[in-house]
Coordinates of C-alpha atoms in Angstrom, one line a residue:
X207 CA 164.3 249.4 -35.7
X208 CA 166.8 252.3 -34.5
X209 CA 169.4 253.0 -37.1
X210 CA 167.9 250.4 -39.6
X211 CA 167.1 252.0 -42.7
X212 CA 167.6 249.5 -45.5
X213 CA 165.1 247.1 -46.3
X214 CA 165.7 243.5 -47.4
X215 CA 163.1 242.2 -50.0
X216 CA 162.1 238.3 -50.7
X217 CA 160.3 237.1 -53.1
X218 CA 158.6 235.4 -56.3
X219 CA 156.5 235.2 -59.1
X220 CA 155.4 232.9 -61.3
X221 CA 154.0 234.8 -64.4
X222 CA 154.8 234.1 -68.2
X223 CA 157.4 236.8 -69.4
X224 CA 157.8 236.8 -73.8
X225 CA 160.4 238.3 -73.8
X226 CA 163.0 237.8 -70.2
X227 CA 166.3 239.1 -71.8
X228 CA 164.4 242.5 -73.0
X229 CA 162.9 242.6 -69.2
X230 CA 166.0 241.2 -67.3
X231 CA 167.8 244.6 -69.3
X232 CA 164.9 246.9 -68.8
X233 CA 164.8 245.3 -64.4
X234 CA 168.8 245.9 -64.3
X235 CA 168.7 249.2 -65.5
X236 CA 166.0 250.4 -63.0
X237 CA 168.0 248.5 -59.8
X238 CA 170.7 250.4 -60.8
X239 CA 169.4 253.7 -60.9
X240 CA 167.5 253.6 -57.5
X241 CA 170.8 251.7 -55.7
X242 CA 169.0 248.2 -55.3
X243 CA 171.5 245.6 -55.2
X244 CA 171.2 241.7 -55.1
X245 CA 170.7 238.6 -57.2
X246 CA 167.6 238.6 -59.4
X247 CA 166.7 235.6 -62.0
X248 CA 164.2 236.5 -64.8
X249 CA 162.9 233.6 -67.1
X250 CA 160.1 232.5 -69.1
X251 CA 158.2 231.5 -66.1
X252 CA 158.5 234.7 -64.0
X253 CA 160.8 236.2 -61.6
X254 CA 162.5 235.3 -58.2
X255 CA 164.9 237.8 -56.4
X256 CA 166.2 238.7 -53.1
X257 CA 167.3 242.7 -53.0
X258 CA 168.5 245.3 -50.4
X259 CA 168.2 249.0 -50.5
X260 CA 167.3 252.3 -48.8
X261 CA 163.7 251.8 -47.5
X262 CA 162.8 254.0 -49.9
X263 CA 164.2 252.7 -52.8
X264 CA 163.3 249.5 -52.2
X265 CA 159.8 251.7 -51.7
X266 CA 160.0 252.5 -55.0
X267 CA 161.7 249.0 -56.3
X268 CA 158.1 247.0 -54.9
X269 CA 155.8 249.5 -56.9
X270 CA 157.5 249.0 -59.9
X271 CA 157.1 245.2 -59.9
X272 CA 153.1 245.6 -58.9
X273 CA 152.5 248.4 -61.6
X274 CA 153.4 245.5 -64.2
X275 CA 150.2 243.6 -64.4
X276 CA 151.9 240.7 -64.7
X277 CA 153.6 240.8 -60.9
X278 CA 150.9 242.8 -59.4
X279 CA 150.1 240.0 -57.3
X280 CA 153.3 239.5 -55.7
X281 CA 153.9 239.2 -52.6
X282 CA 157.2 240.5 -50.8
X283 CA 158.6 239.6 -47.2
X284 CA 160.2 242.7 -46.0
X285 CA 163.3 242.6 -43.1
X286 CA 164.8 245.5 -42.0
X287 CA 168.5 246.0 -41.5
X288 CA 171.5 248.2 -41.1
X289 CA 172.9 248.4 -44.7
X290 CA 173.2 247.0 -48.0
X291 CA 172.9 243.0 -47.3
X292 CA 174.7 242.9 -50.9
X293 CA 177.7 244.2 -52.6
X294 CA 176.2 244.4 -56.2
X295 CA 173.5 243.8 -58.1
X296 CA 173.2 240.8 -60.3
X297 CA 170.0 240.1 -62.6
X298 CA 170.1 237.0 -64.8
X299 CA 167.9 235.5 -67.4
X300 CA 167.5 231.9 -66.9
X301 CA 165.3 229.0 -68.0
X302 CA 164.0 228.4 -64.4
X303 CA 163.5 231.1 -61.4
X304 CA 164.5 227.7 -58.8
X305 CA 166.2 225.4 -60.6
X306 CA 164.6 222.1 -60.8
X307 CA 163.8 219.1 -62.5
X308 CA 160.2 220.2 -63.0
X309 CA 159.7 222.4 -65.9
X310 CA 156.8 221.5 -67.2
X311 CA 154.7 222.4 -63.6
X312 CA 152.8 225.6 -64.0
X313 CA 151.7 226.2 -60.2
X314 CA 149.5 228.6 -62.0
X315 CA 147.5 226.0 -63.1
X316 CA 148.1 223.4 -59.9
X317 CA 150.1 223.5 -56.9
X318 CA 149.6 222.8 -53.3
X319 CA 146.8 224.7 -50.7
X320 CA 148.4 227.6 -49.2
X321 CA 148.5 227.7 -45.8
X322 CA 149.2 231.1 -43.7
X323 CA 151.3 231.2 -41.2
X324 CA 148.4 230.6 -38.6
X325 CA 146.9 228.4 -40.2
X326 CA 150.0 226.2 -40.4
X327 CA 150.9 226.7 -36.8
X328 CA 147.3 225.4 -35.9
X329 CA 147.7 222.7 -38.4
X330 CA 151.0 221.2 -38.0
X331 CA 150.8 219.2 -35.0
X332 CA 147.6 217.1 -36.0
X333 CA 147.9 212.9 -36.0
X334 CA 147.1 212.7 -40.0
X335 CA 149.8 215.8 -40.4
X336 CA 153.3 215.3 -42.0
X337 CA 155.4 218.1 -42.1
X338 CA 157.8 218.3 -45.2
X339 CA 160.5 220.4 -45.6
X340 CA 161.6 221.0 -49.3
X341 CA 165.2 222.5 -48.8
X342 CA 168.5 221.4 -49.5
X343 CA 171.1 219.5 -46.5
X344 CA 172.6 222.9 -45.6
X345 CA 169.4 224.5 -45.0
X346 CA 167.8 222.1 -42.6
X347 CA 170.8 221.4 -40.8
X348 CA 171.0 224.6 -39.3
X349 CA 167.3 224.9 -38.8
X350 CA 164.0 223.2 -39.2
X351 CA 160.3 223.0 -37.8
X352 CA 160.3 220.5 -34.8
X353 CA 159.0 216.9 -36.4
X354 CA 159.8 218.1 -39.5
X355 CA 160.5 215.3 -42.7
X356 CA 163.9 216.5 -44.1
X357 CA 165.4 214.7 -47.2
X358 CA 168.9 214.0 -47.9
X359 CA 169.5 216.3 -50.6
X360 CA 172.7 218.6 -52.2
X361 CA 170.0 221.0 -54.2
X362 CA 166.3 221.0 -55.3
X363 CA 166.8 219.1 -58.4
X364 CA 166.9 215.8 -56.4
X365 CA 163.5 216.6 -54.9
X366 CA 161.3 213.9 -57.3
X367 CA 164.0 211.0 -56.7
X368 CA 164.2 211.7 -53.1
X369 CA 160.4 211.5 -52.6
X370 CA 159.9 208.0 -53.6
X371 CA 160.5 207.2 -50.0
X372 CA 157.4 209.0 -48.9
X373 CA 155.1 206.9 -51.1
X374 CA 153.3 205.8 -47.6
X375 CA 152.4 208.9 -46.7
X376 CA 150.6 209.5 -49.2
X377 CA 146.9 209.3 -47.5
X378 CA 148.2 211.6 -44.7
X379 CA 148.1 215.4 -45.2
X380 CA 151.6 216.8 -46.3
X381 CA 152.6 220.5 -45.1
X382 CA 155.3 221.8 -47.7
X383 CA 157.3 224.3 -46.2
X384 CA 161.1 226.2 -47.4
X385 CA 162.2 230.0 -47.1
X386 CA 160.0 232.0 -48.6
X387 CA 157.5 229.6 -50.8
X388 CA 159.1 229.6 -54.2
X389 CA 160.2 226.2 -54.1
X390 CA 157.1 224.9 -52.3
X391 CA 154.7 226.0 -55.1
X392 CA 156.9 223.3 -57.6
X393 CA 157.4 220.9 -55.0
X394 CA 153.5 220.9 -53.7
X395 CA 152.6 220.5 -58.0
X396 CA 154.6 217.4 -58.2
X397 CA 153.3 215.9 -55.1
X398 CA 149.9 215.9 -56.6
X399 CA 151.2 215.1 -59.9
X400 CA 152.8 211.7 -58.3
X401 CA 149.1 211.1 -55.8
X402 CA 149.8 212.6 -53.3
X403 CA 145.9 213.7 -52.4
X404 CA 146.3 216.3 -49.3
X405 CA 149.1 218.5 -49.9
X406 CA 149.7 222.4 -48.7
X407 CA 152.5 224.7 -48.1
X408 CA 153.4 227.9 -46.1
X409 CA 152.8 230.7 -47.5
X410 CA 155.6 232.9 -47.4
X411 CA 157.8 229.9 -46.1
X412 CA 160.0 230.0 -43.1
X413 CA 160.4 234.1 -43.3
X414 CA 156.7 234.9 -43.3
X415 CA 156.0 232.4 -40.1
X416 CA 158.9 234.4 -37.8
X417 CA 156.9 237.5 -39.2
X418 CA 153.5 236.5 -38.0
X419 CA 153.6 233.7 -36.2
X420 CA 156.9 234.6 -34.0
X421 CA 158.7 231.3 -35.4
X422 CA 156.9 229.3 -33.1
X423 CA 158.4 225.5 -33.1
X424 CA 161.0 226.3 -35.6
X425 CA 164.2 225.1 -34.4
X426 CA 167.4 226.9 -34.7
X427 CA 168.2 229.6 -37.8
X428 CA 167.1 229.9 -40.9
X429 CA 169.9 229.9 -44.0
X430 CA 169.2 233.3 -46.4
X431 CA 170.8 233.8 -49.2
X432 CA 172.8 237.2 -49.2
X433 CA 175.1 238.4 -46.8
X434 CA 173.8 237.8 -43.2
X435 CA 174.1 234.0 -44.0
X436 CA 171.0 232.7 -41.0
X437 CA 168.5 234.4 -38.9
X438 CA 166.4 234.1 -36.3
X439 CA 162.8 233.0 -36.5
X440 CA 161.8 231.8 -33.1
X441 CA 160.6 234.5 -30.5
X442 CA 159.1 231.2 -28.8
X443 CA 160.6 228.4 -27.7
X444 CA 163.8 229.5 -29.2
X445 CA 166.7 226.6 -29.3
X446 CA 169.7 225.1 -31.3
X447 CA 169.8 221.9 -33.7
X448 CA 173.1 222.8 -35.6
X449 CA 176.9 221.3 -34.7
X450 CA 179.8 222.8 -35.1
X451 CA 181.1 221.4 -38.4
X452 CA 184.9 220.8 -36.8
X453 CA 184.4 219.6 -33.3
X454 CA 180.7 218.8 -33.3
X455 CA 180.0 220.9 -30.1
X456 CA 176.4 222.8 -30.3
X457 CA 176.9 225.8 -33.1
X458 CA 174.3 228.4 -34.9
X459 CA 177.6 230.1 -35.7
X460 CA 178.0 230.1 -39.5
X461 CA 180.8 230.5 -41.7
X462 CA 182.0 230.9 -44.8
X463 CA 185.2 228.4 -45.5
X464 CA 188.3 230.8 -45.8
X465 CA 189.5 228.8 -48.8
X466 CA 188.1 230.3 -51.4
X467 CA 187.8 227.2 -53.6
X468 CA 186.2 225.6 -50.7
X469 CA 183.7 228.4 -49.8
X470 CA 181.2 226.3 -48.3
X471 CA 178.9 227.5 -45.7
X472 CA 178.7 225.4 -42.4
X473 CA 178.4 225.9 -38.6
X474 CA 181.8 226.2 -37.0
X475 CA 181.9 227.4 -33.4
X476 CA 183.9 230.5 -31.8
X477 CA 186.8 228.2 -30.5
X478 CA 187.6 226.4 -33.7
X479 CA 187.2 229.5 -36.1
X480 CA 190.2 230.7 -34.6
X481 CA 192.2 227.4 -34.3
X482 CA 191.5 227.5 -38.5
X483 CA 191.4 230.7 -38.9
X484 CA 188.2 230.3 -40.6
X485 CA 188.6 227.4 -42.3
X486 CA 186.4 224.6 -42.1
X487 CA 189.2 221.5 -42.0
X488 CA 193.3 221.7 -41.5
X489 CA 193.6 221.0 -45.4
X490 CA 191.7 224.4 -46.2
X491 CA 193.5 226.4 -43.4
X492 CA 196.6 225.2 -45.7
X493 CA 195.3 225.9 -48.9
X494 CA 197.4 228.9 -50.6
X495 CA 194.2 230.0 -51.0
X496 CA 192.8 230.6 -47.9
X497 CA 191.4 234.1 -47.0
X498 CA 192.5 235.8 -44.0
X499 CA 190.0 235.5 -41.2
X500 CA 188.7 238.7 -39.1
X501 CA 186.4 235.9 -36.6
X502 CA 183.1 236.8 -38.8
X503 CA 183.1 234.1 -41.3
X504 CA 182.1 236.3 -43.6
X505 CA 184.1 237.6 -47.0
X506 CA 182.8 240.4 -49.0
X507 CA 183.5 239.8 -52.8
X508 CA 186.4 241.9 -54.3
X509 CA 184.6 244.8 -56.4
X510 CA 187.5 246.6 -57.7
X511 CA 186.6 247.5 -61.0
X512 CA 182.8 246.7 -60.3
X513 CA 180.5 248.5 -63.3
X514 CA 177.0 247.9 -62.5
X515 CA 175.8 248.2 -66.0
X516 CA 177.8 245.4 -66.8
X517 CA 175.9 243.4 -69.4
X518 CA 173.3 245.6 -69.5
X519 CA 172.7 246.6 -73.9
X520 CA 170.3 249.6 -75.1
X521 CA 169.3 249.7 -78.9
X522 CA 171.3 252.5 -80.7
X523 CA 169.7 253.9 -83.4
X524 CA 170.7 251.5 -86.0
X525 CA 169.0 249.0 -84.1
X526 CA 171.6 246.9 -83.2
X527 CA 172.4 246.2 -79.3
X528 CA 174.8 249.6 -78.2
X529 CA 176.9 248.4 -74.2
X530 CA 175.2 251.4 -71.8
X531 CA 179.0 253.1 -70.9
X532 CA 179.1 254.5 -67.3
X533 CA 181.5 256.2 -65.1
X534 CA 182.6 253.3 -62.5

């Protein structure tokens, strides 16, 4: 871990909040003033965040979410990594913490088995064993476990449609797995909720198994969401599933589309990166506005005139919300 001092957190928990816009404030306010940047969403149901920061600050940053009785239990996947794996720090109060077409699932109250890492690596391969994995088309293109059920889905909210399909399986045991478990715990719920009678998922998802169970059968990377874009799980039996999204050639490589209205993230290899200058077809490379391309694939958001107290209110005395001012 030479020369890699910042942490990068993961994690969830679902935990009823009264009051998310006075906590989302009160969470902003303390990620600012220990330099913990990211995307954080706080909402009735609880929280769901991935941060970076300073080892010690994000140090600090997990032992303020367990002093709060409410998040005490949660449970954080921990990476280490060179810098900041974000530019700023966003916390936003909204209904869900995964948006989903399954509100009214409390996996408080229900939700699939959880399966450690071991446990599902010892699992997974039985006869009466189907392995289903939750994410969206971008995810499980670039990686998923080998045998793995994937469904043909743009985002999480199609999950109940999409598993209409599966109404066969349902006297076989079904292993749940995505990132880090957050959508697992809604999409193990409505499994059950729909007869599904055996159902589990990994606890931790896809990040926790590389971390204990060296990614063993998981093929190719796994899509994060800040600024590294995929990483490897598989110290095993490493290999590559993805295509290059131009030429179709065998790719991990991914990319950010230089057009900025495109800005979808795909595989592109090496060889065609260039050729569109980190575009991901001829009619982006055209677009007037297409980024210019430095071979990473990778833009970092303008932050001129960045104030990370944005949006953030205090009461003044008069009781009436009073905008925090800050020296940018």
């Amino acid at each position: 871990m030479e020369n890699k001092n910042y942490n990068i957190l993961l994690y969830y928990c679902y935990a009823e909040i009264i009051d998310p816009e006075a906590y989302r404030e009160e969470h902003h306010v303390f990620c600012v003033e220990n330099n913990i940047r990211g995307r954080i969403i706080i909402s009735p149901e609880g929280l769901n965040g991935t941060v970076s920061g300073l080892i010690e600050d994000c140090e600090k940053y997990m032992a303020y979410i367990h002093a709060d009785p409410r998040f005490s239990k949660t449970e954080f996947k921990v990476d280490f990594y060179d810098k900041h794996a974000f530019a700023k720090i966003h916390v936003r109060e909204k209904p869900e913490i995964v948006h989903s077409s399954l509100r009214h699932l409390d996996p408080n109250v229900k939700t699939g088995k959880h399966l450690e890492p071991a446990d599902f690596k010892a699992l997974k391969d039985d006869d009466d064993v189907v392995i289903l994995d939750v994410r969206s088309n971008y995810e499980h293109e670039l990686g998923k476990f080998k045998n793995a059920i994937t469904l043909d889905m743009d985002n999480f909210r199609e999950f109940p449609e999409k598993i209409k399909a599966l109404d066969h399986l349902k006297n076989k045991k079904i292993l749940t797995y995505c990132t880090g478990g957050i959508k697992c715990e809604k999409a193990s719920a409505f499994l059950l909720e729909q007869g599904f009678q055996d159902v589990y998922q990994l606890h931790g998802g896809i990040i926790k198994y590389g971390m204990e169970a060296d990614g063993e059968d998981f093929e190719g990377k796994c899509y994060v969401f800040d600024n590294r874009l995929a990483v490897d799980v598989n110290k095993v039996n490493p290999t590559v599933i993805s295509t290059c999204h131009v030429c179709g050639d065998i790719s991990d490589r991914m990319v950010n589309c230089a057009n900025s209205t495109c800005n979808i993230h795909v595989p592109i290899c090496e060889k065609c990166g260039w050729e569109l200058e980190g575009a991901c077809s001829p009619e982006c490379k055209e677009n007037p506005e297409k980024r210019p391309y430095d071979g990473t694939g990778y833009y970092q958001k303008n932050t001129n005139g960045y104030n990370p107290y944005s949006g953030v209110f205090r009461k003044a005395d008069t009781g009436k919300p009073k905008a925090i001012q800050h020296e940018q």
